[in-house]
mmCIF file of N, CA and C in Angstrom:
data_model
loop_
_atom_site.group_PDB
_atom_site.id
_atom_site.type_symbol
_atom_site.label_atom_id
_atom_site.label_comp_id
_atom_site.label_asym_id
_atom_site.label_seq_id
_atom_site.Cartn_x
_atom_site.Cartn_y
_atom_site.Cartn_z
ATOM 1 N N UNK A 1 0.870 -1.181 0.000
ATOM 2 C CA UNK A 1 0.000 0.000 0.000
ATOM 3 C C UNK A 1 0.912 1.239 0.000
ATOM 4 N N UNK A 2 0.558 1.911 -0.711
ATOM 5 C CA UNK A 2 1.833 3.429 -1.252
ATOM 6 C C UNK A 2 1.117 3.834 0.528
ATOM 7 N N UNK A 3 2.896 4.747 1.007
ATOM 8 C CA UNK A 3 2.586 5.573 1.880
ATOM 9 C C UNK A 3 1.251 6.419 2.048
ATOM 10 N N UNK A 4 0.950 7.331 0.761
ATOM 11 C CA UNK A 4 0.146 8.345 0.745
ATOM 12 C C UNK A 4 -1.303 7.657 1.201
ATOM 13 N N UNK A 5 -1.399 6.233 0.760
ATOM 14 C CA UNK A 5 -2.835 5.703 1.495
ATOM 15 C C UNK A 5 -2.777 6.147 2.684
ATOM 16 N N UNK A 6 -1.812 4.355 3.190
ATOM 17 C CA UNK A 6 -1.932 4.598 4.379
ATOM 18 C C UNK A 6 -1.995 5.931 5.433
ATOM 19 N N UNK A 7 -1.508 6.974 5.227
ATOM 20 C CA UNK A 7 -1.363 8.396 5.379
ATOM 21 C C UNK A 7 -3.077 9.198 5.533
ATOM 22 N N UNK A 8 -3.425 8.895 4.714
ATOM 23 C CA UNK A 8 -4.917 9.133 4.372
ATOM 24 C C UNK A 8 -6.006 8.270 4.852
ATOM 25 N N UNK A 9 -5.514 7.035 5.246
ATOM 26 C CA UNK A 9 -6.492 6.180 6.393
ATOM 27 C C UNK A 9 -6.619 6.684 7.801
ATOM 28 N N UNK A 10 -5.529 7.094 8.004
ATOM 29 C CA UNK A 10 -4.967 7.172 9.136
ATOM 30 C C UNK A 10 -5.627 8.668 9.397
ATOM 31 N N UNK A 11 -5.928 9.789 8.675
ATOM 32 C CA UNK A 11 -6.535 11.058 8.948
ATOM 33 C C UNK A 11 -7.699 10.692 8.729
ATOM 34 N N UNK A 12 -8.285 10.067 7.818
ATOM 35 C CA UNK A 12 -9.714 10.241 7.529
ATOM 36 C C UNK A 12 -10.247 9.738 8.333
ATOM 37 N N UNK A 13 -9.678 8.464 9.003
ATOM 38 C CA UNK A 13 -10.879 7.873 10.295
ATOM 39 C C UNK A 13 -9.916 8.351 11.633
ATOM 40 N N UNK A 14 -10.642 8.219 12.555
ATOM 41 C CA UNK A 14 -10.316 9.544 13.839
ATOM 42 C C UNK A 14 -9.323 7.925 14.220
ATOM 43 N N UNK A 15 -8.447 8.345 15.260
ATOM 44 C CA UNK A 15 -7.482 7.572 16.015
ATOM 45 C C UNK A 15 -8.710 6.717 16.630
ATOM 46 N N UNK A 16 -9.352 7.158 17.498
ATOM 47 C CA UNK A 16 -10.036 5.731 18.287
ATOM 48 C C UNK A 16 -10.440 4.458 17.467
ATOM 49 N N UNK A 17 -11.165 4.880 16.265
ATOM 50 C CA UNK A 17 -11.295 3.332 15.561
ATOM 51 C C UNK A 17 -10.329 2.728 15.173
ATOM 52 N N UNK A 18 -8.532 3.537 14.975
ATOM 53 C CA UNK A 18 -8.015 2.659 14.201
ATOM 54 C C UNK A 18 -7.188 2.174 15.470
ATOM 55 N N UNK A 19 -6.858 2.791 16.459
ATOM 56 C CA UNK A 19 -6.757 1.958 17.718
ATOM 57 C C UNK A 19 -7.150 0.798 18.469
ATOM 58 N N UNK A 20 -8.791 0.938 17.920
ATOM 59 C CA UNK A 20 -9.713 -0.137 18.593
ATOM 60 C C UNK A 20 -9.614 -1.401 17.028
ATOM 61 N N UNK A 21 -9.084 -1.006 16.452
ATOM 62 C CA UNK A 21 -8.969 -2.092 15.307
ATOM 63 C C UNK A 21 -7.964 -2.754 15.729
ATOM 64 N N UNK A 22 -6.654 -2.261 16.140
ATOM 65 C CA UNK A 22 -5.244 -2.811 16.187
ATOM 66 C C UNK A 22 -5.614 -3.440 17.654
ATOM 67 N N UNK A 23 -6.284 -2.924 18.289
ATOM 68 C CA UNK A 23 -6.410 -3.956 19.961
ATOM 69 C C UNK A 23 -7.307 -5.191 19.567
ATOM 70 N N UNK A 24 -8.194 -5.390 18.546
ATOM 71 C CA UNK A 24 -8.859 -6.893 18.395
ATOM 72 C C UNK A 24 -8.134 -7.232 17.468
ATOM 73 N N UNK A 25 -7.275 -6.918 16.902
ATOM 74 C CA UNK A 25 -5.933 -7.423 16.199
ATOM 75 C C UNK A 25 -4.830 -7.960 17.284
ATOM 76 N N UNK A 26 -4.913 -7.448 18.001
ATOM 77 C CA UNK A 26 -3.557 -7.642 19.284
ATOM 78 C C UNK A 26 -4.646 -9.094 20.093
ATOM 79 N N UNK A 27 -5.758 -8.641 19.931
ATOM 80 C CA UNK A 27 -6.924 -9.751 21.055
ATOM 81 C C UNK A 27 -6.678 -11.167 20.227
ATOM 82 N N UNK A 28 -6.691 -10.954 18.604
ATOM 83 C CA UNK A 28 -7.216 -12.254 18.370
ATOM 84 C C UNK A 28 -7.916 -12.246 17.469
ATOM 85 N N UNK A 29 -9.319 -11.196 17.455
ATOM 86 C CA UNK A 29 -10.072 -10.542 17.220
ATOM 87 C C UNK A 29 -9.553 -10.367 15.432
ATOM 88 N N UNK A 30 -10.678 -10.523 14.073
ATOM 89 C CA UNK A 30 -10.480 -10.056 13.110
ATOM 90 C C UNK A 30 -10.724 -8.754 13.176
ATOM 91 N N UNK A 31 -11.663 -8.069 13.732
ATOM 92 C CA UNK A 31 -11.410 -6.199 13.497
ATOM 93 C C UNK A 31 -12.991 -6.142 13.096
ATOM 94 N N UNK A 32 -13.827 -6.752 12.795
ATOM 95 C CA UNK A 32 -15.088 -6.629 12.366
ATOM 96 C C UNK A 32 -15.692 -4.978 12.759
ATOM 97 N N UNK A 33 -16.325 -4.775 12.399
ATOM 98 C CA UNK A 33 -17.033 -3.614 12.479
ATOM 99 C C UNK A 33 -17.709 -3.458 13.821
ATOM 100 N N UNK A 34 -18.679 -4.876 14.643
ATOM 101 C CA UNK A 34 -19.063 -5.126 15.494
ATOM 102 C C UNK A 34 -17.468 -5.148 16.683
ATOM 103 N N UNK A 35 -16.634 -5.784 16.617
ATOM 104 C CA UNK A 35 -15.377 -5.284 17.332
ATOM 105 C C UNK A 35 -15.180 -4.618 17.696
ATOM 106 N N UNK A 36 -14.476 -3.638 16.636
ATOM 107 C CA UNK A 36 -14.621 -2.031 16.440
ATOM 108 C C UNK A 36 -15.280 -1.207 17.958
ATOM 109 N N UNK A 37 -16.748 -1.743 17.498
ATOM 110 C CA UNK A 37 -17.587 -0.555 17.986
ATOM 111 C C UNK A 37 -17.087 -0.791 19.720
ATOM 112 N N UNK A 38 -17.392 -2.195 19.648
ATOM 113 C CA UNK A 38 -17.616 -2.927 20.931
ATOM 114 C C UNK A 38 -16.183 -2.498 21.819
ATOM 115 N N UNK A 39 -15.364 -2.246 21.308
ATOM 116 C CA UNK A 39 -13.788 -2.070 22.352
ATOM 117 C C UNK A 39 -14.055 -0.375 22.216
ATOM 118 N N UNK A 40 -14.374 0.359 21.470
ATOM 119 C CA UNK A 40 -14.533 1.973 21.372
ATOM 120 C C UNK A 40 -15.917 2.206 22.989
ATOM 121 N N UNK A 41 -16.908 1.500 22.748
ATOM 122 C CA UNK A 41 -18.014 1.607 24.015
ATOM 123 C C UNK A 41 -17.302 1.266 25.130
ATOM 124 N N UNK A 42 -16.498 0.084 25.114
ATOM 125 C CA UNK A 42 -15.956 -0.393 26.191
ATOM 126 C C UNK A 42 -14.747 0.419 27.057
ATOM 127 N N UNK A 43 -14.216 1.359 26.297
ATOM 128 C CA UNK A 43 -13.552 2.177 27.043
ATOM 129 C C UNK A 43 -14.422 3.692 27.400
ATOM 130 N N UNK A 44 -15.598 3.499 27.150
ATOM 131 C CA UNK A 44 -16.365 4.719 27.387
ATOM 132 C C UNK A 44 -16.333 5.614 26.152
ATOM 133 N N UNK A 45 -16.210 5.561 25.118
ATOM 134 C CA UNK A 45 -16.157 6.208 23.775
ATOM 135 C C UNK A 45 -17.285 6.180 23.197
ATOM 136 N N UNK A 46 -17.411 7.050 22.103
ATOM 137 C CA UNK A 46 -18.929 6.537 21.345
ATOM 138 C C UNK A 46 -18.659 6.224 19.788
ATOM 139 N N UNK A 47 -18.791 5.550 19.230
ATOM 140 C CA UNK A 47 -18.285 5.070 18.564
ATOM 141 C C UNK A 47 -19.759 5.634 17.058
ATOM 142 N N UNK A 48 -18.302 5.959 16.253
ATOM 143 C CA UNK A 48 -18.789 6.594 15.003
ATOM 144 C C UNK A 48 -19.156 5.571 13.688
ATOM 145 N N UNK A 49 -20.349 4.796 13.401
ATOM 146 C CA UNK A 49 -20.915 3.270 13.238
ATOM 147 C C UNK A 49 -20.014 3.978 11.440
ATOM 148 N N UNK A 50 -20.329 5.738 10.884
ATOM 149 C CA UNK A 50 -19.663 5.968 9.530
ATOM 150 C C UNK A 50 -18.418 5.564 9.356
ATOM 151 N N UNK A 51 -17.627 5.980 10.009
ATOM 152 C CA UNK A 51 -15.733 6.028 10.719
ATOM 153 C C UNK A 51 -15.483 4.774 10.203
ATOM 154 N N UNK A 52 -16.439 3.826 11.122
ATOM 155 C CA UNK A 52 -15.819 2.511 11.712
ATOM 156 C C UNK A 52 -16.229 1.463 9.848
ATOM 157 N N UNK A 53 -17.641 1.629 9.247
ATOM 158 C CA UNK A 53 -17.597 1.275 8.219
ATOM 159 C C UNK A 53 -16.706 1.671 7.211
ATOM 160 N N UNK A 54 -16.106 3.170 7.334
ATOM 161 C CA UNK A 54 -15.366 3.347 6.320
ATOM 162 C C UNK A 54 -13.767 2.895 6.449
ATOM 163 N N UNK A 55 -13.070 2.618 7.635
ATOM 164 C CA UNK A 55 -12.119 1.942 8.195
ATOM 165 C C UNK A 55 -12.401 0.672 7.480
ATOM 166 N N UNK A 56 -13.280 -0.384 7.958
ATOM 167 C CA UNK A 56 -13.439 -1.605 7.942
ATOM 168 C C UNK A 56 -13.441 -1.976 5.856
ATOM 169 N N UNK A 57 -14.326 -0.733 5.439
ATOM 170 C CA UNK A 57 -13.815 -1.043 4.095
ATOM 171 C C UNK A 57 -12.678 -0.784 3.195
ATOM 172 N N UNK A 58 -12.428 0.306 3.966
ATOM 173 C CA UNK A 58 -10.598 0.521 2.932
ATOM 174 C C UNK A 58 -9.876 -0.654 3.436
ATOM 175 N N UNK A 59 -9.865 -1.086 4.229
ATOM 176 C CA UNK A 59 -9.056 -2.350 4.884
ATOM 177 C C UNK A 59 -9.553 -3.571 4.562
ATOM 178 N N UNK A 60 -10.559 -3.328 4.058
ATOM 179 C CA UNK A 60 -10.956 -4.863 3.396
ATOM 180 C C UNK A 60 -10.218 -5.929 2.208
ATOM 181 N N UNK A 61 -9.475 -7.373 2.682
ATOM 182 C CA UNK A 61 -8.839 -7.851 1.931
ATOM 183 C C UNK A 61 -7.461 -7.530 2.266
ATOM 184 N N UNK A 62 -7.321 -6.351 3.259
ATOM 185 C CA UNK A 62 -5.801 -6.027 3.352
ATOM 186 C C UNK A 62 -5.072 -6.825 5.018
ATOM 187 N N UNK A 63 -3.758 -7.483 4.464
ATOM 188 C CA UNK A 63 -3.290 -7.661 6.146
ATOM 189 C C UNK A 63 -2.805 -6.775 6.983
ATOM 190 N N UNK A 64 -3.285 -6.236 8.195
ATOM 191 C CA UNK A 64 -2.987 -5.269 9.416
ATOM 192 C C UNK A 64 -1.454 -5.176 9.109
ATOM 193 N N UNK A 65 -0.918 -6.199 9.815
ATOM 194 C CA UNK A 65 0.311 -6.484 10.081
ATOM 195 C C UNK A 65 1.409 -5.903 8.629
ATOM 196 N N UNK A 66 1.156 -6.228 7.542
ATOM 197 C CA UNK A 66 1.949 -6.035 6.342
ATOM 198 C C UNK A 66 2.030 -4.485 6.151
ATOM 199 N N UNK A 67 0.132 -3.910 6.464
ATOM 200 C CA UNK A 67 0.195 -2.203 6.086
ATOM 201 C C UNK A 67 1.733 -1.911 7.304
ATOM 202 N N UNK A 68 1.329 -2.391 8.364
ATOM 203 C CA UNK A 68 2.194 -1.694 9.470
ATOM 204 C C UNK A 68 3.852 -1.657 9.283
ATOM 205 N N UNK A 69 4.093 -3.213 8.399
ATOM 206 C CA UNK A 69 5.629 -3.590 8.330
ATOM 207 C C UNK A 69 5.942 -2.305 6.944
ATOM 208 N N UNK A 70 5.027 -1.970 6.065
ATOM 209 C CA UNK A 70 5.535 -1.392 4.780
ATOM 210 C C UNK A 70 5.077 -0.036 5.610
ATOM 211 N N UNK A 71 5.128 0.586 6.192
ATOM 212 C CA UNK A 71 4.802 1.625 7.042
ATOM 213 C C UNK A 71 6.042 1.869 7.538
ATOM 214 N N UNK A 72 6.354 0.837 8.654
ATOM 215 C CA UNK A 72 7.880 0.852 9.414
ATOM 216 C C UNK A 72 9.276 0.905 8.449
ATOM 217 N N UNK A 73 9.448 -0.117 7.194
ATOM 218 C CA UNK A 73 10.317 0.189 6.301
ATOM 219 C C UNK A 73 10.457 1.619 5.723
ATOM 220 N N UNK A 74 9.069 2.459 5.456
ATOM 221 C CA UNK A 74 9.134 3.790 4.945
ATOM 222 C C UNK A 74 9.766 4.804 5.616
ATOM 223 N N UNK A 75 9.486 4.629 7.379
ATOM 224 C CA UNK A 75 10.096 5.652 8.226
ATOM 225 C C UNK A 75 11.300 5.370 8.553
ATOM 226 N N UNK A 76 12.189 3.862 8.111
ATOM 227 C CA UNK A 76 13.444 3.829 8.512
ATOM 228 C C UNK A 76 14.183 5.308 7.412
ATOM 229 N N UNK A 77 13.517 5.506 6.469
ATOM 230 C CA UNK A 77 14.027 6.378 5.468
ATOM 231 C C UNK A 77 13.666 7.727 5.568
ATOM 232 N N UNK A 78 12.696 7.980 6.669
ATOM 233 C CA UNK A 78 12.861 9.437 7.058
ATOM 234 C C UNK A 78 13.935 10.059 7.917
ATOM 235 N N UNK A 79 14.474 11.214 7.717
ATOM 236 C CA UNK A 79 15.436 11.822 8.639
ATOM 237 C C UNK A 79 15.050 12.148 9.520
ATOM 238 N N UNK A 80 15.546 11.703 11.057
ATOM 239 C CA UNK A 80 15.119 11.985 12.165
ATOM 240 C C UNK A 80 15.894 12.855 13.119
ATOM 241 N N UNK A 81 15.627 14.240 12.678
ATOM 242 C CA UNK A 81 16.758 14.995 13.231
ATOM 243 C C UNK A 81 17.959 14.972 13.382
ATOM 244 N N UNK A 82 18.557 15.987 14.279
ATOM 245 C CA UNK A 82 19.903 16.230 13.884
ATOM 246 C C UNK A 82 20.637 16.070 15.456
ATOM 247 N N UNK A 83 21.367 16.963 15.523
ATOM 248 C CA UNK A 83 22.377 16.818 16.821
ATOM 249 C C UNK A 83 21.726 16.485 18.094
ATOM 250 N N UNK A 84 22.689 16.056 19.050
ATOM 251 C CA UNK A 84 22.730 16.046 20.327
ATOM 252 C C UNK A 84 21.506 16.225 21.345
ATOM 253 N N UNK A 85 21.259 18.345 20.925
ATOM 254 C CA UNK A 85 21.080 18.867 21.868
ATOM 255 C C UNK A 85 20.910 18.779 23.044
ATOM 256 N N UNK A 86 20.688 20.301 23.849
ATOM 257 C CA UNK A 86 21.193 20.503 25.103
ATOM 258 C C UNK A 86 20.980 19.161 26.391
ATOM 259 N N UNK A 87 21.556 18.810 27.316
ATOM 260 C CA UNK A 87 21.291 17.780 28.298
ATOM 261 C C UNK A 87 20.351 18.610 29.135
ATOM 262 N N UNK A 88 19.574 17.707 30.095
ATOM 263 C CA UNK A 88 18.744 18.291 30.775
ATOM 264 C C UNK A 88 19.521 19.181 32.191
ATOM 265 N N UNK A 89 18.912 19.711 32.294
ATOM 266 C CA UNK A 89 19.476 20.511 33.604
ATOM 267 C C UNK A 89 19.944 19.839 34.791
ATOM 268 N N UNK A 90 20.958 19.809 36.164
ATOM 269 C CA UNK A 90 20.661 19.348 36.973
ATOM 270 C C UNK A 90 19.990 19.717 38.077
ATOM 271 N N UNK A 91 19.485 18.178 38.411
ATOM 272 C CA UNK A 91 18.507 18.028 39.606
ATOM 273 C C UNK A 91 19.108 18.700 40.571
ATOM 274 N N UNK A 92 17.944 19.418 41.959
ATOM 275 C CA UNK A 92 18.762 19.481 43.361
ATOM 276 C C UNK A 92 19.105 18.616 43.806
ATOM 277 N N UNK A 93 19.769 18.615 44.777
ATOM 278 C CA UNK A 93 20.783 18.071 45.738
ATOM 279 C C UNK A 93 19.605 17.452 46.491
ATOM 280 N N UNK A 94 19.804 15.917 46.640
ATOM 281 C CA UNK A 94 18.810 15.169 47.556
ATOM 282 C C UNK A 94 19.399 14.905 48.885
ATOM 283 N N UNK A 95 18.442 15.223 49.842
ATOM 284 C CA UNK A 95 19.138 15.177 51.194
ATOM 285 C C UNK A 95 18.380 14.375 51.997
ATOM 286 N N UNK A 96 18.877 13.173 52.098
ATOM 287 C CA UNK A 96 17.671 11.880 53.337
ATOM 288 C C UNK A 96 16.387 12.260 52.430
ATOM 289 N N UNK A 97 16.386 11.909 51.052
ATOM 290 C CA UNK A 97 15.534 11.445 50.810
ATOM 291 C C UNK A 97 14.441 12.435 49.616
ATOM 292 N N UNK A 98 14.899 14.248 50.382
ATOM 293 C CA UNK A 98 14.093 14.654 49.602
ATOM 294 C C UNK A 98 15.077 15.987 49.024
ATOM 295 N N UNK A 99 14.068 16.614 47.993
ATOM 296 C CA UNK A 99 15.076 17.781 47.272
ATOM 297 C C UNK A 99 14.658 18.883 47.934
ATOM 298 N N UNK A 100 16.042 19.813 47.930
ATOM 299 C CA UNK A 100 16.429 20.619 48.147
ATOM 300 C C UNK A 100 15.764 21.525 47.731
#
């Protein structure tokens, strides 16, 4: 799947469905639409029945796992910044226990 899909799945349906897809993927779970909804309610969410059909059909026929591996190969090839920069500051001085 060219980057620019996946890219465009990933905005067009909101993070909670494609979250609640990858956790009945992680469960066991094929991802069904009924899935979907059912792990989005279950964390107290309300679940968008449009979202979740239009997720469930761009992904139809496709393996989770493969979008994700041709995903991960693409970002080994992005540049991920540059130097060092600054170290963090230091902490106070701990004395029996607590800071200074």
């Amino acid at each position: 799947i060219p980057q620019q899909k996946l890219i465009y799945l990933i905005t067009k349906n909101k993070m909670q469905e494609l979250a609640a897809l990858l956790l009945c993927k992680l469960g066991g779970k094929d991802g069904s639409a009924d899935d979907i909804k059912a792990v989005i309610e279950a964390a107290g969410g309300e679940a968008n029945e449009e979202q979740i059909a239009a997720l469930v059909g761009d992904l139809d026929g496709k393996d989770v796992n493969e979008l994700l591996g041709a995903g991960m190969d693409k970002l080994k090839d992005v540049p991920m910044g540059g130097g060092g920069g600054g170290g963090g500051g230091g902490g106070g001085e701990v004395e029996e226990g607590r800071w200074k």
